[in-house]
Amino acid sequence: MASRPFLDRLGDDTRSRLERHWTRRRRGRGETILLAGEDGTSVHFMLAGQARASLASDEGRTVSFRDFAPGDIFGEFSAIDKAPRSASVVALTDVVVAGLAGSLLDRFVAEDPGFARALLAHVTAVSRDMNTRVFEYSTMLMRERLQRELLRLAATGRAAGDGVEIAPAPTHQALADRISSHREAVSREMSRLARAGLVMRRPGALLITDIALLRGTGPGALEAIRPVL
């Protein structure tokens, strides 16, 4: 289930009060907004554009955790526990981000029950998503993890007949980073899904042609459609 953007959880009065305290900034595509390991307790709200939270190993392998779209919050972990940043956040497009000092976040939590409930609901949703991903990494084949990730992306896509259009189209490398795999393996599986008619590239977008079929597609189902591959 897709989590609601954090700002959509807030009442009008709380949102207006928040806007009086935050500071807006524009960041260019590819710019680092937060850096893993750095100190800092400011919290940020995505107002326009897209960004991604990820970590890179010493060997250069990247693991992506979350993507941020308008209405989302990030940097909240360090704002809450005062520990260093747990991941880097990089702008995927030109973005507009609003920043709020960590001390002000503490005030909102203490003084505004609606804000506190929204933050609790958000952190719970993030925790549930992480639990799901750990389970998938530990128990599922890459093929199944990729299908799950495509369904997650489809939850925020645009309806198109029996399917959903995801825009912008995720790159194979981005998908690999999100499911703890490699670009080559994802490319092979995406080609397999394309030959089966389940996914289709459009200019700037990826079309999942039949959500119900993809949701029911496991190794057995793909074996059943092998003649059309």
Tab-separated table of C-alpha atoms in Angstrom:
chain	number	residue	atom	x	y	z
A	1	MET	CA	0.000	0.000	0.000
A	2	ALA	CA	1.412	3.387	-0.941
A	3	SER	CA	2.022	5.746	1.952
A	4	ARG	CA	0.376	9.155	1.832
A	5	PRO	CA	2.762	12.097	1.381
A	6	PHE	CA	3.503	13.577	4.786
A	7	LEU	CA	2.142	17.040	4.000
A	8	ASP	CA	-1.163	15.496	2.914
A	9	ARG	CA	-1.558	14.144	6.438
A	10	LEU	CA	-1.605	17.649	7.940
A	11	GLY	CA	-4.614	19.837	8.579
A	12	ASP	CA	-4.822	23.246	6.908
A	13	ASP	CA	-3.976	25.148	10.100
A	14	THR	CA	-0.920	23.003	10.793
A	15	ARG	CA	0.264	23.289	7.191
A	16	SER	CA	-0.107	27.088	7.269
A	17	ARG	CA	1.834	27.326	10.533
A	18	LEU	CA	4.560	25.090	9.137
A	19	GLU	CA	4.892	27.253	6.030
A	20	ARG	CA	5.480	30.315	8.191
A	21	HIS	CA	8.564	28.689	9.716
A	22	TRP	CA	10.253	26.813	6.900
A	23	THR	CA	12.753	28.162	4.360
A	24	ARG	CA	12.453	27.299	0.677
A	25	ARG	CA	15.458	26.519	-1.491
A	26	ARG	CA	15.925	25.376	-5.080
A	27	ARG	CA	18.382	22.606	-5.862
A	28	GLY	CA	19.603	21.455	-9.252
A	29	ARG	CA	19.420	17.968	-10.676
A	30	GLY	CA	22.223	15.805	-9.287
A	31	GLU	CA	22.842	18.071	-6.293
A	32	THR	CA	23.348	16.455	-2.911
A	33	ILE	CA	20.808	17.748	-0.412
A	34	LEU	CA	21.866	15.613	2.562
A	35	LEU	CA	25.058	13.585	2.958
A	36	ALA	CA	25.227	10.291	4.844
A	37	GLY	CA	27.248	10.515	8.059
A	38	GLU	CA	27.004	14.267	8.392
A	39	ASP	CA	25.699	15.933	11.516
A	40	GLY	CA	22.520	17.951	11.219
A	41	THR	CA	19.005	17.953	12.598
A	42	SER	CA	17.095	19.978	10.017
A	43	VAL	CA	14.090	18.295	8.429
A	44	HIS	CA	13.094	18.829	4.809
A	45	PHE	CA	9.873	18.800	2.815
A	46	MET	CA	9.749	18.146	-0.922
A	47	LEU	CA	7.659	20.823	-2.633
A	48	ALA	CA	8.540	20.154	-6.290
A	49	GLY	CA	10.618	17.598	-8.165
A	50	GLN	CA	12.013	14.239	-7.105
A	51	ALA	CA	14.924	13.064	-4.965
A	52	ARG	CA	16.330	9.748	-3.779
A	53	ALA	CA	17.820	8.473	-0.512
A	54	SER	CA	20.668	5.979	-0.908
A	55	LEU	CA	23.931	4.678	0.523
A	56	ALA	CA	27.102	3.709	-1.337
A	57	SER	CA	29.504	1.018	-0.154
A	58	ASP	CA	33.286	1.428	-0.143
A	59	GLU	CA	33.305	-0.707	-3.298
A	60	GLY	CA	30.973	1.754	-5.012
A	61	ARG	CA	27.779	-0.285	-4.906
A	62	THR	CA	24.680	1.821	-4.286
A	63	VAL	CA	21.548	0.768	-2.423
A	64	SER	CA	18.492	2.996	-2.761
A	65	PHE	CA	16.010	3.205	0.096
A	66	ARG	CA	13.333	5.744	-0.703
A	67	ASP	CA	12.290	8.151	-3.437
A	68	PHE	CA	10.764	11.501	-2.545
A	69	ALA	CA	8.033	13.318	-4.458
A	70	PRO	CA	6.092	16.511	-3.669
A	71	GLY	CA	4.604	16.349	-0.185
A	72	ASP	CA	7.215	13.960	1.218
A	73	ILE	CA	9.411	14.556	4.261
A	74	PHE	CA	13.067	13.553	4.689
A	75	GLY	CA	15.820	14.103	7.213
A	76	GLU	CA	13.285	13.339	9.932
A	77	PHE	CA	15.328	10.513	11.479
A	78	SER	CA	18.213	12.793	12.474
A	79	ALA	CA	15.776	15.492	13.530
A	80	ILE	CA	14.176	12.995	15.921
A	81	ASP	CA	17.175	11.107	17.350
A	82	LYS	CA	19.941	13.723	16.745
A	83	ALA	CA	22.204	11.056	15.220
A	84	PRO	CA	24.174	11.613	11.974
A	85	ARG	CA	22.367	11.342	8.652
A	86	SER	CA	21.601	7.703	7.843
A	87	ALA	CA	21.586	8.154	4.040
A	88	SER	CA	22.428	10.644	1.335
A	89	VAL	CA	19.632	12.417	-0.521
A	90	VAL	CA	20.305	13.514	-4.104
A	91	ALA	CA	18.004	15.483	-6.391
A	92	LEU	CA	16.852	13.415	-9.378
A	93	THR	CA	15.388	16.531	-11.022
A	94	ASP	CA	15.452	20.230	-10.306
A	95	VAL	CA	13.688	20.469	-6.947
A	96	VAL	CA	12.178	22.926	-4.502
A	97	VAL	CA	12.790	21.903	-0.889
A	98	ALA	CA	11.618	23.536	2.332
A	99	GLY	CA	13.869	23.217	5.380
A	100	LEU	CA	12.863	23.372	9.023
A	101	ALA	CA	15.258	23.510	11.982
A	102	GLY	CA	15.225	20.416	14.171
A	103	SER	CA	14.406	22.527	17.217
A	104	LEU	CA	11.255	23.729	15.463
A	105	LEU	CA	10.283	20.149	14.662
A	106	ASP	CA	10.506	19.410	18.390
A	107	ARG	CA	8.186	22.359	19.059
A	108	PHE	CA	5.639	21.189	16.508
A	109	VAL	CA	5.629	17.699	18.033
A	110	ALA	CA	5.188	19.090	21.552
A	111	GLU	CA	2.578	21.739	20.726
A	112	ASP	CA	0.555	20.301	17.836
A	113	PRO	CA	-1.054	16.872	18.427
A	114	GLY	CA	-2.114	16.654	14.771
A	115	PHE	CA	1.467	17.119	13.627
A	116	ALA	CA	2.718	14.558	16.157
A	117	ARG	CA	0.170	11.980	14.977
A	118	ALA	CA	1.109	12.623	11.350
A	119	LEU	CA	4.788	12.117	12.144
A	120	LEU	CA	4.054	8.890	14.022
A	121	ALA	CA	1.959	7.596	11.120
A	122	HIS	CA	4.736	8.488	8.684
A	123	VAL	CA	7.524	6.827	10.689
A	124	THR	CA	5.356	3.728	11.121
A	125	ALA	CA	4.758	3.552	7.363
A	126	VAL	CA	8.506	3.841	6.697
A	127	SER	CA	9.230	1.088	9.227
A	128	ARG	CA	6.637	-1.227	7.679
A	129	ASP	CA	8.090	-0.611	4.228
A	130	MET	CA	11.597	-1.406	5.469
A	131	ASN	CA	10.343	-4.612	7.118
A	132	THR	CA	8.768	-5.641	3.819
A	133	ARG	CA	11.956	-4.974	1.889
A	134	VAL	CA	14.146	-6.904	4.338
A	135	PHE	CA	11.764	-9.852	3.999
A	136	GLU	CA	11.902	-9.631	0.197
A	137	TYR	CA	15.716	-9.396	0.118
A	138	SER	CA	15.966	-12.434	2.413
A	139	THR	CA	13.382	-14.757	0.859
A	140	MET	CA	12.645	-13.830	-2.763
A	141	LEU	CA	14.378	-14.318	-6.072
A	142	MET	CA	15.418	-11.218	-7.993
A	143	ARG	CA	12.525	-11.773	-10.423
A	144	GLU	CA	9.979	-11.597	-7.615
A	145	ARG	CA	11.644	-8.589	-5.989
A	146	LEU	CA	11.547	-6.729	-9.282
A	147	GLN	CA	7.852	-7.460	-9.742
A	148	ARG	CA	7.132	-6.205	-6.217
A	149	GLU	CA	9.091	-3.024	-6.908
A	150	LEU	CA	7.245	-2.381	-10.167
A	151	LEU	CA	3.954	-2.767	-8.302
A	152	ARG	CA	5.114	-0.279	-5.664
A	153	LEU	CA	6.015	2.231	-8.359
A	154	ALA	CA	2.690	1.593	-10.082
A	155	ALA	CA	0.840	2.580	-6.898
A	156	THR	CA	1.746	6.218	-7.615
A	157	GLY	CA	1.433	5.985	-11.411
A	158	ARG	CA	-1.305	7.052	-13.816
A	159	ALA	CA	-4.065	4.617	-14.746
A	160	ALA	CA	-3.948	3.458	-18.377
A	161	GLY	CA	-6.632	0.883	-19.200
A	162	ASP	CA	-5.925	-2.289	-17.246
A	163	GLY	CA	-2.448	-1.036	-16.486
A	164	VAL	CA	-0.515	1.915	-15.114
A	165	GLU	CA	1.951	4.347	-16.642
A	166	ILE	CA	5.000	5.183	-14.523
A	167	ALA	CA	6.665	8.483	-15.381
A	168	PRO	CA	9.465	9.182	-15.553
A	169	ALA	CA	10.467	5.638	-16.473
A	170	PRO	CA	12.890	4.162	-13.917
A	171	THR	CA	16.242	3.165	-15.354
A	172	HIS	CA	17.365	-0.421	-15.038
A	173	GLN	CA	20.192	0.741	-12.780
A	174	ALA	CA	17.737	2.557	-10.508
A	175	LEU	CA	15.580	-0.561	-10.270
A	176	ALA	CA	18.644	-2.656	-9.485
A	177	ASP	CA	19.663	-0.260	-6.720
A	178	ARG	CA	16.186	-0.477	-5.197
A	179	ILE	CA	16.025	-4.283	-5.113
A	180	SER	CA	19.663	-5.051	-4.227
A	181	SER	CA	20.545	-6.499	-7.617
A	182	HIS	CA	22.606	-5.658	-10.708
A	183	ARG	CA	21.660	-3.725	-13.822
A	184	GLU	CA	22.384	-6.647	-16.132
A	185	ALA	CA	20.049	-8.976	-14.234
A	186	VAL	CA	17.284	-6.360	-14.175
A	187	SER	CA	17.721	-5.710	-17.903
A	188	ARG	CA	17.315	-9.404	-18.678
A	189	GLU	CA	14.187	-9.686	-16.559
A	190	MET	CA	12.658	-6.486	-17.968
A	191	SER	CA	13.239	-7.855	-21.469
A	192	ARG	CA	11.489	-11.041	-20.410
A	193	LEU	CA	8.514	-9.083	-19.069
A	194	ALA	CA	8.426	-7.003	-22.256
A	195	ARG	CA	8.362	-10.083	-24.480
A	196	ALA	CA	5.523	-11.423	-22.358
A	197	GLY	CA	3.625	-8.184	-22.969
A	198	LEU	CA	3.566	-7.120	-19.309
A	199	VAL	CA	5.677	-3.977	-19.666
A	200	MET	CA	6.150	-1.552	-22.525
A	201	ARG	CA	8.398	1.457	-22.991
A	202	ARG	CA	6.798	4.757	-23.959
A	203	PRO	CA	8.557	8.114	-24.482
A	204	GLY	CA	9.667	9.087	-20.989
A	205	ALA	CA	7.480	6.470	-19.294
A	206	LEU	CA	7.095	2.779	-18.528
A	207	LEU	CA	3.709	1.166	-19.113
A	208	ILE	CA	2.681	-1.847	-17.055
A	209	THR	CA	0.000	-3.243	-19.325
A	210	ASP	CA	-1.899	-5.371	-16.812
A	211	ILE	CA	-1.494	-4.780	-13.075
A	212	ALA	CA	-3.575	-7.801	-12.072
A	213	LEU	CA	-1.477	-10.102	-14.246
A	214	LEU	CA	1.795	-8.689	-12.937
A	215	ARG	CA	0.574	-9.027	-9.359
A	216	GLY	CA	-0.081	-12.697	-9.984
A	217	THR	CA	3.127	-13.263	-11.898
A	218	GLY	CA	5.585	-15.520	-10.125
A	219	PRO	CA	8.009	-18.062	-11.545
A	220	GLY	CA	5.173	-20.527	-12.209
A	221	ALA	CA	3.068	-17.981	-14.059
A	222	LEU	CA	5.996	-16.910	-16.199
A	223	GLU	CA	6.676	-20.532	-17.050
A	224	ALA	CA	3.056	-20.814	-18.198
A	225	ILE	CA	3.552	-18.008	-20.733
A	226	ARG	CA	6.948	-19.235	-21.921
A	227	PRO	CA	5.657	-19.995	-25.453
A	228	VAL	CA	5.189	-16.261	-26.130
A	229	LEU	CA	8.652	-15.327	-24.873
